[in-house]
PDB file of C-alpha atoms and ligand atoms in Angstrom:
ATOM      1  CA  MET A  19       0.000   0.000   0.000  1.00  0.00           C
ATOM      2  CA  GLU A  20       2.995   2.273   0.378  1.00  0.00           C
ATOM      3  CA  ASN A  21       3.625   2.333  -3.339  1.00  0.00           C
ATOM      4  CA  ARG A  22       1.621   4.856  -5.224  1.00  0.00           C
ATOM      5  CA  LEU A  23       0.083   3.119  -8.202  1.00  0.00           C
ATOM      6  CA  TRP A  24      -1.407   6.216  -9.775  1.00  0.00           C
ATOM      7  CA  LYS A  25       1.032   8.427 -11.627  1.00  0.00           C
ATOM      8  CA  ASN A  26      -0.698  11.759 -11.426  1.00  0.00           C
ATOM      9  CA  LEU A  27      -4.125  13.121 -10.691  1.00  0.00           C
ATOM     10  CA  GLU A  28      -4.887  14.168 -14.268  1.00  0.00           C
ATOM     11  CA  LYS A  29      -4.220  10.683 -15.569  1.00  0.00           C
ATOM     12  CA  LEU A  30      -6.394   9.146 -12.882  1.00  0.00           C
ATOM     13  CA  LYS A  31      -9.178  11.642 -13.668  1.00  0.00           C
ATOM     14  CA  ASP A  32      -9.046  10.625 -17.330  1.00  0.00           C
ATOM     15  CA  ALA A  33      -9.231   6.975 -16.349  1.00  0.00           C
ATOM     16  CA  VAL A  34     -12.325   7.346 -14.156  1.00  0.00           C
ATOM     17  CA  ARG A  35     -14.204   9.869 -16.298  1.00  0.00           C
ATOM     18  CA  GLY A  36     -17.771   8.697 -16.928  1.00  0.00           C
ATOM     19  CA  LYS A  37     -17.516   5.808 -14.460  1.00  0.00           C
ATOM     20  CA  LYS A  38     -20.506   4.885 -12.322  1.00  0.00           C
ATOM     21  CA  ILE A  39     -19.423   3.886  -8.842  1.00  0.00           C
ATOM     22  CA  LEU A  40     -21.483   2.654  -5.927  1.00  0.00           C
ATOM     23  CA  LEU A  41     -20.410   3.031  -2.278  1.00  0.00           C
ATOM     24  CA  PHE A  42     -21.703   0.432   0.067  1.00  0.00           C
ATOM     25  CA  GLY A  43     -21.210   0.283   3.831  1.00  0.00           C
ATOM     26  CA  PRO A  44     -22.808   0.880   7.239  1.00  0.00           C
ATOM     27  CA  PRO A  45     -23.513   4.314   8.718  1.00  0.00           C
ATOM     28  CA  GLY A  46     -20.272   5.909   9.859  1.00  0.00           C
ATOM     29  CA  SER A  47     -18.087   3.885   7.466  1.00  0.00           C
ATOM     30  CA  GLY A  48     -16.890   6.981   5.640  1.00  0.00           C
ATOM     31  CA  LYS A  49     -19.139   7.030   2.571  1.00  0.00           C
ATOM     32  CA  GLY A  50     -19.238  10.825   2.687  1.00  0.00           C
ATOM     33  CA  ASN A  51     -15.472  11.209   2.770  1.00  0.00           C
ATOM     34  CA  ARG A  52     -14.815   8.618   0.078  1.00  0.00           C
ATOM     35  CA  SER A  53     -17.416  10.480  -2.001  1.00  0.00           C
ATOM     36  CA  ARG A  54     -15.383  13.685  -1.553  1.00  0.00           C
ATOM     37  CA  ASP A  55     -12.278  11.843  -2.811  1.00  0.00           C
ATOM     38  CA  LEU A  56     -14.173  10.593  -5.869  1.00  0.00           C
ATOM     39  CA  GLU A  57     -15.672  14.026  -6.463  1.00  0.00           C
ATOM     40  CA  ALA A  58     -12.121  15.395  -6.557  1.00  0.00           C
ATOM     41  CA  LEU A  59     -11.609  13.132  -9.584  1.00  0.00           C
ATOM     42  CA  GLY A  60     -14.569  14.700 -11.381  1.00  0.00           C
ATOM     43  CA  LEU A  61     -17.393  12.303 -10.546  1.00  0.00           C
ATOM     44  CA  VAL A  62     -20.744  13.777  -9.479  1.00  0.00           C
ATOM     45  CA  HIS A  63     -21.684  12.930  -5.881  1.00  0.00           C
ATOM     46  CA  VAL A  64     -25.239  11.637  -5.494  1.00  0.00           C
ATOM     47  CA  SER A  65     -26.137  11.017  -1.841  1.00  0.00           C
ATOM     48  CA  SER A  66     -29.558   9.764  -0.800  1.00  0.00           C
ATOM     49  CA  GLY A  67     -29.214  11.409   2.633  1.00  0.00           C
ATOM     50  CA  ILE A  68     -28.274  14.791   1.159  1.00  0.00           C
ATOM     51  CA  ALA A  69     -30.969  14.520  -1.563  1.00  0.00           C
ATOM     52  CA  LEU A  70     -33.605  13.722   1.068  1.00  0.00           C
ATOM     53  CA  ARG A  71     -32.529  16.486   3.427  1.00  0.00           C
ATOM     54  CA  ALA A  72     -32.557  18.952   0.493  1.00  0.00           C
ATOM     55  CA  THR A  73     -36.048  17.826  -0.578  1.00  0.00           C
ATOM     56  CA  VAL A  74     -37.350  18.286   2.979  1.00  0.00           C
ATOM     57  CA  LYS A  75     -35.641  21.669   3.371  1.00  0.00           C
ATOM     58  CA  ASP A  76     -36.827  23.052  -0.003  1.00  0.00           C
ATOM     59  CA  ASP A  77     -40.488  22.320   0.603  1.00  0.00           C
ATOM     60  CA  PRO A  78     -40.966  21.535   4.312  1.00  0.00           C
ATOM     61  CA  GLU A  79     -44.757  21.643   4.241  1.00  0.00           C
ATOM     62  CA  SER A  80     -45.364  19.183   1.396  1.00  0.00           C
ATOM     63  CA  GLU A  81     -46.888  15.799   2.227  1.00  0.00           C
ATOM     64  CA  LEU A  82     -43.821  14.072   0.797  1.00  0.00           C
ATOM     65  CA  SER A  83     -41.462  16.093   3.026  1.00  0.00           C
ATOM     66  CA  LYS A  84     -43.514  15.535   6.172  1.00  0.00           C
ATOM     67  CA  ASN A  85     -43.700  11.852   5.427  1.00  0.00           C
ATOM     68  CA  ALA A  86     -39.963  11.512   4.696  1.00  0.00           C
ATOM     69  CA  ARG A  87     -39.028  13.557   7.774  1.00  0.00           C
ATOM     70  CA  SER A  88     -40.984  11.316  10.123  1.00  0.00           C
ATOM     71  CA  TYR A  89     -38.880   8.303   9.043  1.00  0.00           C
ATOM     72  CA  MET A  90     -35.577  10.152   8.994  1.00  0.00           C
ATOM     73  CA  GLU A  91     -36.021  11.524  12.513  1.00  0.00           C
ATOM     74  CA  ARG A  92     -36.444   7.987  13.842  1.00  0.00           C
ATOM     75  CA  GLY A  93     -33.452   6.733  11.856  1.00  0.00           C
ATOM     76  CA  GLU A  94     -35.766   4.477   9.836  1.00  0.00           C
ATOM     77  CA  LEU A  95     -35.640   3.931   6.093  1.00  0.00           C
ATOM     78  CA  VAL A  96     -37.798   6.216   4.006  1.00  0.00           C
ATOM     79  CA  PRO A  97     -40.197   4.104   1.860  1.00  0.00           C
ATOM     80  CA  ASP A  98     -38.880   2.971  -1.535  1.00  0.00           C
ATOM     81  CA  GLU A  99     -41.707   4.817  -3.391  1.00  0.00           C
ATOM     82  CA  ILE A 100     -40.285   8.109  -2.100  1.00  0.00           C
ATOM     83  CA  ILE A 101     -36.542   7.567  -2.431  1.00  0.00           C
ATOM     84  CA  VAL A 102     -36.343   5.632  -5.729  1.00  0.00           C
ATOM     85  CA  PRO A 103     -37.750   8.417  -7.974  1.00  0.00           C
ATOM     86  CA  ILE A 104     -35.676  11.092  -6.196  1.00  0.00           C
ATOM     87  CA  ILE A 105     -32.425   9.194  -6.846  1.00  0.00           C
ATOM     88  CA  MET A 106     -33.267   8.009 -10.361  1.00  0.00           C
ATOM     89  CA  ASN A 107     -34.066  11.614 -11.354  1.00  0.00           C
ATOM     90  CA  HIS A 108     -30.629  12.687 -10.151  1.00  0.00           C
ATOM     91  CA  LEU A 109     -28.815   9.874 -11.936  1.00  0.00           C
ATOM     92  CA  ASN A 110     -30.562  10.524 -15.227  1.00  0.00           C
ATOM     93  CA  GLN A 111     -29.389  14.133 -15.305  1.00  0.00           C
ATOM     94  CA  GLU A 112     -26.956  14.840 -18.103  1.00  0.00           C
ATOM     95  CA  LYS A 113     -24.099  15.826 -15.787  1.00  0.00           C
ATOM     96  CA  CYS A 114     -24.224  12.395 -14.097  1.00  0.00           C
ATOM     97  CA  GLN A 115     -24.370  10.545 -17.379  1.00  0.00           C
ATOM     98  CA  LYS A 116     -21.531  12.582 -18.860  1.00  0.00           C
ATOM     99  CA  ASN A 117     -19.082  12.835 -15.945  1.00  0.00           C
ATOM    100  CA  GLY A 118     -20.000   9.656 -14.166  1.00  0.00           C
ATOM    101  CA  PHE A 119     -21.110   9.576 -10.543  1.00  0.00           C
ATOM    102  CA  VAL A 120     -20.529   8.190  -7.092  1.00  0.00           C
ATOM    103  CA  LEU A 121     -23.702   6.927  -5.503  1.00  0.00           C
ATOM    104  CA  ASP A 122     -23.722   7.071  -1.696  1.00  0.00           C
ATOM    105  CA  GLY A 123     -26.454   5.686   0.573  1.00  0.00           C
ATOM    106  CA  PHE A 124     -28.504   4.066  -2.179  1.00  0.00           C
ATOM    107  CA  PRO A 125     -29.564   1.268  -2.644  1.00  0.00           C
ATOM    108  CA  ARG A 126     -30.421   0.245   0.903  1.00  0.00           C
ATOM    109  CA  THR A 127     -33.078  -2.335   0.141  1.00  0.00           C
ATOM    110  CA  LYS A 128     -33.223  -5.131  -2.399  1.00  0.00           C
ATOM    111  CA  ALA A 129     -36.101  -3.354  -4.162  1.00  0.00           C
ATOM    112  CA  GLN A 130     -33.973  -0.203  -4.495  1.00  0.00           C
ATOM    113  CA  ALA A 131     -31.088  -2.282  -5.841  1.00  0.00           C
ATOM    114  CA  GLU A 132     -33.330  -3.914  -8.436  1.00  0.00           C
ATOM    115  CA  ALA A 133     -34.741  -0.540  -9.497  1.00  0.00           C
ATOM    116  CA  LEU A 134     -31.196   0.765  -9.929  1.00  0.00           C
ATOM    117  CA  PHE A 135     -29.600  -2.173 -11.750  1.00  0.00           C
ATOM    118  CA  SER A 136     -32.547  -2.578 -14.097  1.00  0.00           C
ATOM    119  CA  LYS A 137     -31.923   0.944 -15.430  1.00  0.00           C
ATOM    120  CA  ILE A 138     -28.214   1.685 -15.017  1.00  0.00           C
ATOM    121  CA  LYS A 139     -25.004  -0.235 -15.527  1.00  0.00           C
ATOM    122  CA  ILE A 140     -22.710   0.291 -12.537  1.00  0.00           C
ATOM    123  CA  ASP A 141     -18.971  -0.037 -13.235  1.00  0.00           C
ATOM    124  CA  LEU A 142     -17.796  -0.724  -9.695  1.00  0.00           C
ATOM    125  CA  ALA A 143     -19.220  -1.196  -6.195  1.00  0.00           C
ATOM    126  CA  LEU A 144     -16.957  -0.467  -3.233  1.00  0.00           C
ATOM    127  CA  TYR A 145     -17.674  -2.064   0.102  1.00  0.00           C
ATOM    128  CA  LEU A 146     -16.319   0.108   2.927  1.00  0.00           C
ATOM    129  CA  ASP A 147     -15.147  -2.334   5.538  1.00  0.00           C
ATOM    130  CA  VAL A 148     -14.930  -0.757   9.003  1.00  0.00           C
ATOM    131  CA  PRO A 149     -14.751  -2.749  12.259  1.00  0.00           C
ATOM    132  CA  ARG A 150     -18.108  -2.870  13.987  1.00  0.00           C
ATOM    133  CA  LYS A 151     -16.735  -1.609  17.294  1.00  0.00           C
ATOM    134  CA  PHE A 152     -15.591   1.570  15.626  1.00  0.00           C
ATOM    135  CA  LEU A 153     -18.860   2.530  13.948  1.00  0.00           C
ATOM    136  CA  ILE A 154     -20.747   3.861  16.968  1.00  0.00           C
ATOM    137  CA  PHE A 155     -17.576   4.808  18.845  1.00  0.00           C
ATOM    138  CA  GLY A 156     -16.323   6.810  15.878  1.00  0.00           C
ATOM    139  CA  ILE A 157     -19.515   8.823  15.528  1.00  0.00           C
ATOM    140  CA  ILE A 158     -20.153   9.422  19.251  1.00  0.00           C
ATOM    141  CA  GLU A 159     -16.721   9.443  20.942  1.00  0.00           C
ATOM    142  CA  GLY A 160     -15.051  10.835  17.851  1.00  0.00           C
ATOM    143  CA  ASN A 161     -17.644  13.615  17.977  1.00  0.00           C
ATOM    144  CA  ARG A 162     -18.577  13.419  14.298  1.00  0.00           C
ATOM    145  CA  ARG A 163     -19.455  16.768  12.756  1.00  0.00           C
ATOM    146  CA  VAL A 164     -20.410  17.471   9.174  1.00  0.00           C
ATOM    147  CA  CYS A 165     -20.265  20.493   6.915  1.00  0.00           C
ATOM    148  CA  VAL A 166     -23.703  22.024   6.304  1.00  0.00           C
ATOM    149  CA  GLU A 167     -22.666  23.020   2.784  1.00  0.00           C
ATOM    150  CA  CYS A 168     -20.762  20.056   1.321  1.00  0.00           C
ATOM    151  CA  ALA A 169     -21.357  17.326   3.949  1.00  0.00           C
ATOM    152  CA  THR A 170     -17.662  16.539   4.464  1.00  0.00           C
ATOM    153  CA  GLY A 171     -17.322  14.688   7.766  1.00  0.00           C
ATOM    154  CA  TYR A 172     -14.790  15.409  10.526  1.00  0.00           C
ATOM    155  CA  SER A 173     -14.133  13.927  13.941  1.00  0.00           C
ATOM    156  CA  ASP A 174     -11.563  14.057  16.716  1.00  0.00           C
ATOM    157  CA  PHE A 175      -9.626  11.549  14.599  1.00  0.00           C
ATOM    158  CA  ASP A 176      -9.809  13.714  11.508  1.00  0.00           C
ATOM    159  CA  LEU A 177      -9.809  17.257  12.814  1.00  0.00           C
ATOM    160  CA  PRO A 178     -10.525  20.225  10.561  1.00  0.00           C
ATOM    161  CA  HIS A 179      -7.687  22.744  10.385  1.00  0.00           C
ATOM    162  CA  ILE A 180      -9.858  25.354  12.087  1.00  0.00           C
ATOM    163  CA  GLU A 181     -12.448  24.021  14.537  1.00  0.00           C
ATOM    164  CA  GLY A 182     -16.053  24.513  13.336  1.00  0.00           C
ATOM    165  CA  ILE A 183     -15.081  25.342   9.746  1.00  0.00           C
ATOM    166  CA  CYS A 184     -14.877  23.007   6.748  1.00  0.00           C
ATOM    167  CA  ASP A 185     -11.385  22.691   5.209  1.00  0.00           C
ATOM    168  CA  LYS A 186     -12.872  22.097   1.766  1.00  0.00           C
ATOM    169  CA  CYS A 187     -15.414  24.891   1.387  1.00  0.00           C
ATOM    170  CA  GLY A 188     -15.352  27.040   4.538  1.00  0.00           C
ATOM    171  CA  GLY A 189     -18.892  25.921   5.493  1.00  0.00           C
ATOM    172  CA  LYS A 190     -20.052  25.600   9.105  1.00  0.00           C
ATOM    173  CA  LEU A 191     -19.560  22.232  10.866  1.00  0.00           C
ATOM    174  CA  VAL A 192     -22.478  20.880  12.908  1.00  0.00           C
ATOM    175  CA  ARG A 193     -23.457  17.705  14.752  1.00  0.00           C
ATOM    176  CA  ARG A 194     -26.196  15.816  12.915  1.00  0.00           C
ATOM    177  CA  ALA A 195     -29.469  15.590  14.834  1.00  0.00           C
ATOM    178  CA  ASP A 196     -29.643  11.830  14.164  1.00  0.00           C
ATOM    179  CA  ASP A 197     -26.122  11.160  15.483  1.00  0.00           C
ATOM    180  CA  GLN A 198     -27.413   9.843  18.828  1.00  0.00           C
ATOM    181  CA  VAL A 199     -26.489   6.430  20.227  1.00  0.00           C
ATOM    182  CA  GLU A 200     -30.022   4.991  19.907  1.00  0.00           C
ATOM    183  CA  THR A 201     -30.576   6.324  16.394  1.00  0.00           C
ATOM    184  CA  ILE A 202     -27.210   5.028  15.225  1.00  0.00           C
ATOM    185  CA  GLU A 203     -27.900   1.633  16.772  1.00  0.00           C
ATOM    186  CA  ASN A 204     -31.189   1.610  14.919  1.00  0.00           C
ATOM    187  CA  ARG A 205     -29.493   2.591  11.656  1.00  0.00           C
ATOM    188  CA  LEU A 206     -26.910  -0.181  12.147  1.00  0.00           C
ATOM    189  CA  LYS A 207     -29.647  -2.713  12.876  1.00  0.00           C
ATOM    190  CA  LEU A 208     -31.478  -1.702   9.710  1.00  0.00           C
ATOM    191  CA  TYR A 209     -28.240  -2.005   7.790  1.00  0.00           C
ATOM    192  CA  ASP A 210     -27.752  -5.570   9.077  1.00  0.00           C
ATOM    193  CA  GLU A 211     -31.348  -6.561   8.402  1.00  0.00           C
ATOM    194  CA  GLN A 212     -32.113  -4.857   5.113  1.00  0.00           C
ATOM    195  CA  THR A 213     -28.966  -3.688   3.387  1.00  0.00           C
ATOM    196  CA  LYS A 214     -26.126  -6.120   4.093  1.00  0.00           C
ATOM    197  CA  PRO A 215     -28.113  -9.223   3.032  1.00  0.00           C
ATOM    198  CA  PHE A 216     -28.269  -8.093  -0.598  1.00  0.00           C
ATOM    199  CA  LEU A 217     -24.506  -7.658  -0.950  1.00  0.00           C
ATOM    200  CA  PRO A 218     -24.363 -11.044  -2.761  1.00  0.00           C
ATOM    201  CA  TYR A 219     -26.974  -9.720  -5.214  1.00  0.00           C
ATOM    202  CA  ILE A 220     -24.802  -6.657  -5.931  1.00  0.00           C
ATOM    203  CA  LYS A 221     -21.955  -9.041  -6.750  1.00  0.00           C
ATOM    204  CA  THR A 222     -24.085 -10.604  -9.455  1.00  0.00           C
ATOM    205  CA  GLN A 223     -24.716  -7.184 -11.019  1.00  0.00           C
ATOM    206  CA  THR A 224     -21.303  -5.500 -10.947  1.00  0.00           C
ATOM    207  CA  THR A 225     -17.703  -5.852  -9.743  1.00  0.00           C
ATOM    208  CA  LEU A 226     -17.501  -5.598  -5.974  1.00  0.00           C
ATOM    209  CA  GLU A 227     -14.250  -4.566  -4.287  1.00  0.00           C
ATOM    210  CA  ILE A 228     -13.587  -4.321  -0.572  1.00  0.00           C
ATOM    211  CA  LEU A 229     -11.945  -1.146   0.730  1.00  0.00           C
ATOM    212  CA  PRO A 230     -10.802  -1.790   4.319  1.00  0.00           C
ATOM    213  CA  ILE A 231     -10.092   1.077   6.719  1.00  0.00           C
ATOM    214  CA  THR A 232      -7.602  -0.941   8.786  1.00  0.00           C
ATOM    215  CA  VAL A 233      -3.997  -1.870   8.208  1.00  0.00           C
ATOM    216  CA  SER A 234      -2.945  -5.333   9.255  1.00  0.00           C
ATOM    217  CA  ASP A 235       0.091  -5.661  11.464  1.00  0.00           C
ATOM    218  CA  LYS A 236       2.228  -7.035   8.683  1.00  0.00           C
ATOM    219  CA  GLU A 237       1.453  -4.305   6.220  1.00  0.00           C
ATOM    220  CA  LYS A 238       4.099  -1.621   6.148  1.00  0.00           C
ATOM    221  CA  ILE A 239       2.652   1.843   6.111  1.00  0.00           C
ATOM    222  CA  ASN A 240       3.736   5.401   6.495  1.00  0.00           C
ATOM    223  CA  GLU A 241       3.044   6.467  10.119  1.00  0.00           C
ATOM    224  CA  GLU A 242       1.489   9.737   9.035  1.00  0.00           C
ATOM    225  CA  ARG A 243      -1.257   7.843   7.224  1.00  0.00           C
ATOM    226  CA  LEU A 244      -2.463   6.305  10.483  1.00  0.00           C
ATOM    227  CA  LYS A 245      -5.195   7.794  12.652  1.00  0.00           C
ATOM    228  CA  THR A 246      -4.004   9.411  15.820  1.00  0.00           C
ATOM    229  CA  LEU A 247      -5.949  10.473  18.846  1.00  0.00           C
ATOM    230  CA  LYS A 248      -4.128  12.566  21.424  1.00  0.00           C
ATOM    231  CA  ASN A 249      -0.959  11.890  19.415  1.00  0.00           C
ATOM    232  CA  HIS A 250      -1.229   8.109  19.731  1.00  0.00           C
ATOM    233  CA  VAL A 251      -1.769   5.829  16.769  1.00  0.00           C
ATOM    234  CA  TYR A 252      -5.294   4.540  16.964  1.00  0.00           C
ATOM    235  CA  TRP A 253      -5.879   0.814  17.397  1.00  0.00           C
ATOM    236  CA  VAL A 254      -9.229  -0.803  16.925  1.00  0.00           C
ATOM    237  CA  GLU A 255     -10.638  -4.230  17.706  1.00  0.00           C
ATOM    238  CA  THR A 256     -11.427  -6.063  14.487  1.00  0.00           C
ATOM    239  CA  ASP A 257     -14.607  -8.087  13.946  1.00  0.00           C
ATOM    240  CA  GLU A 258     -12.511 -11.226  14.344  1.00  0.00           C
ATOM    241  CA  GLY A 259     -11.316 -10.062  17.775  1.00  0.00           C
ATOM    242  CA  GLY A 260      -7.810  -9.116  16.697  1.00  0.00           C
ATOM    243  CA  LYS A 261      -6.391  -5.619  16.703  1.00  0.00           C
ATOM    244  CA  ALA A 262      -5.556  -3.396  13.782  1.00  0.00           C
ATOM    245  CA  ARG A 263      -4.456   0.134  13.088  1.00  0.00           C
ATOM    246  CA  MET A 264      -6.745   2.595  11.334  1.00  0.00           C
ATOM    247  CA  LEU A 265      -5.935   4.648   8.271  1.00  0.00           C
ATOM    248  CA  ASN A 266      -6.666   8.359   8.326  1.00  0.00           C
ATOM    249  CA  LEU A 267      -8.311  10.455   5.602  1.00  0.00           C
ATOM    250  CA  GLU A 268      -5.147  10.762   3.509  1.00  0.00           C
ATOM    251  CA  GLY A 269      -4.331   7.083   3.879  1.00  0.00           C
ATOM    252  CA  MET A 270      -7.818   6.091   2.766  1.00  0.00           C
ATOM    253  CA  ARG A 271      -7.648   8.436  -0.216  1.00  0.00           C
ATOM    254  CA  GLU A 272      -4.368   6.851  -1.285  1.00  0.00           C
ATOM    255  CA  ARG A 273      -5.801   3.360  -0.894  1.00  0.00           C
ATOM    256  CA  LEU A 274      -8.910   4.287  -2.893  1.00  0.00           C
ATOM    257  CA  TYR A 275      -6.930   5.971  -5.692  1.00  0.00           C
ATOM    258  CA  ASN A 276      -4.597   2.976  -5.886  1.00  0.00           C
ATOM    259  CA  LEU A 277      -7.567   0.664  -6.260  1.00  0.00           C
ATOM    260  CA  LEU A 278      -9.042   2.855  -9.021  1.00  0.00           C
ATOM    261  CA  ALA A 279      -5.708   3.020 -10.808  1.00  0.00           C
ATOM    262  CA  GLU A 280      -5.388  -0.742 -10.731  1.00  0.00           C
ATOM    263  CA  ARG A 281      -8.882  -1.195 -12.084  1.00  0.00           C
ATOM    264  CA  PHE A 282      -9.264   1.581 -14.642  1.00  0.00           C
ATOM    265  CA  GLN A 283      -5.861   2.965 -15.641  1.00  0.00           C
TER     266      GLN A 283
HETATM  267  P1  ADP B 313     -26.529   7.505   7.467  1.00  0.00           P
HETATM  268  O1  ADP B 313     -25.697   6.907   6.383  1.00  0.00           O
HETATM  269  O2  ADP B 313     -25.685   8.009   8.570  1.00  0.00           O
HETATM  270  O3  ADP B 313     -27.661   6.632   7.911  1.00  0.00           O
HETATM  271  P2  ADP B 313     -27.782   9.340   5.503  1.00  0.00           P
HETATM  272  O4  ADP B 313     -27.450  10.779   5.468  1.00  0.00           O
HETATM  273  O5  ADP B 313     -27.316   8.491   4.388  1.00  0.00           O
HETATM  274  O6  ADP B 313     -27.237   8.810   6.911  1.00  0.00           O
HETATM  275  O7  ADP B 313     -29.348   9.151   5.637  1.00  0.00           O
HETATM  276  C1  ADP B 313     -30.110   9.830   6.606  1.00  0.00           C
HETATM  277  C2  ADP B 313     -31.516   9.238   6.652  1.00  0.00           C
HETATM  278  O8  ADP B 313     -32.145   9.379   5.364  1.00  0.00           O
HETATM  279  C3  ADP B 313     -31.569   7.744   6.945  1.00  0.00           C
HETATM  280  O9  ADP B 313     -31.517   7.484   8.337  1.00  0.00           O
HETATM  281  C4  ADP B 313     -32.897   7.362   6.305  1.00  0.00           C
HETATM  282  O10 ADP B 313     -33.995   7.758   7.104  1.00  0.00           O
HETATM  283  C5  ADP B 313     -32.935   8.220   5.052  1.00  0.00           C
HETATM  284  N1  ADP B 313     -32.342   7.532   3.870  1.00  0.00           N
HETATM  285  C6  ADP B 313     -31.159   7.795   3.275  1.00  0.00           C
HETATM  286  N2  ADP B 313     -30.948   6.972   2.238  1.00  0.00           N
HETATM  287  C7  ADP B 313     -32.016   6.153   2.156  1.00  0.00           C
HETATM  288  C8  ADP B 313     -32.377   5.073   1.304  1.00  0.00           C
HETATM  289  N3  ADP B 313     -31.582   4.653   0.294  1.00  0.00           N
HETATM  290  N4  ADP B 313     -33.553   4.441   1.536  1.00  0.00           N
HETATM  291  C9  ADP B 313     -34.351   4.838   2.535  1.00  0.00           C
HETATM  292  N5  ADP B 313     -34.075   5.838   3.380  1.00  0.00           N
HETATM  293  C10 ADP B 313     -32.917   6.505   3.209  1.00  0.00           C
END
């Protein structure tokens, strides 16, 4: 992982232009930040969470908004009839077709997946593999905060340069109202029950690659690419009960770009 497989950013941009990429992973697995990295390569970011929040904000009094809001506030999935047309409209826009896109937070049910794959050919699905123990811990203890403008996520593990202000766009950083222990537990439970089970189906429809956030003990890696908290490298318990070190934002970007270079360059 130390070796950079991509030569330069322009070449990588050329290689991924027009590609349709799906991000798949539980809440808190870094879909937002990986989306930022893919956006930096020219892909259009389509996020179901952002699209829903924008729909609700633009027309708060509509029946659709009230209905969607009631599910979102409880951390439950918004019904397929609401979310499918919102996302498909986005994806059919010319800019998505021309530049390619990164789809984040959709599909989350088998029905959504079928609606998507029946209409659009996806070039690559990335499964963001983050140890279970870290998901809630990272959001709560890591004090997750997101940019109100561009939705970039920060935490005590990935601090912004200036507290409260987004490095990327200067927007204000806030805690999300649904980042509470119970709501996250509910979102994780829904992920296990409704989303994770159709991973095998995704494999039948496109290429699926795993993008792990941890570095195994044997893997040599630049220390500055590891997460630190209070100046200590951060260790996490893996799902198998072992321990592993965590990559930081830059390390994950490098790993993602290497994977794209291997696949598309
Ligand atoms: P997270 O990934 O942390 O759950 P999102 O911003 O992706 O957060 O989504 C926020 C909320 O929007 C979800 O809790 C859910 O209510 C709703 N939502 C987002 N995407 C979908 C989807 N594909 N299907 C149904 N509901 C969704």
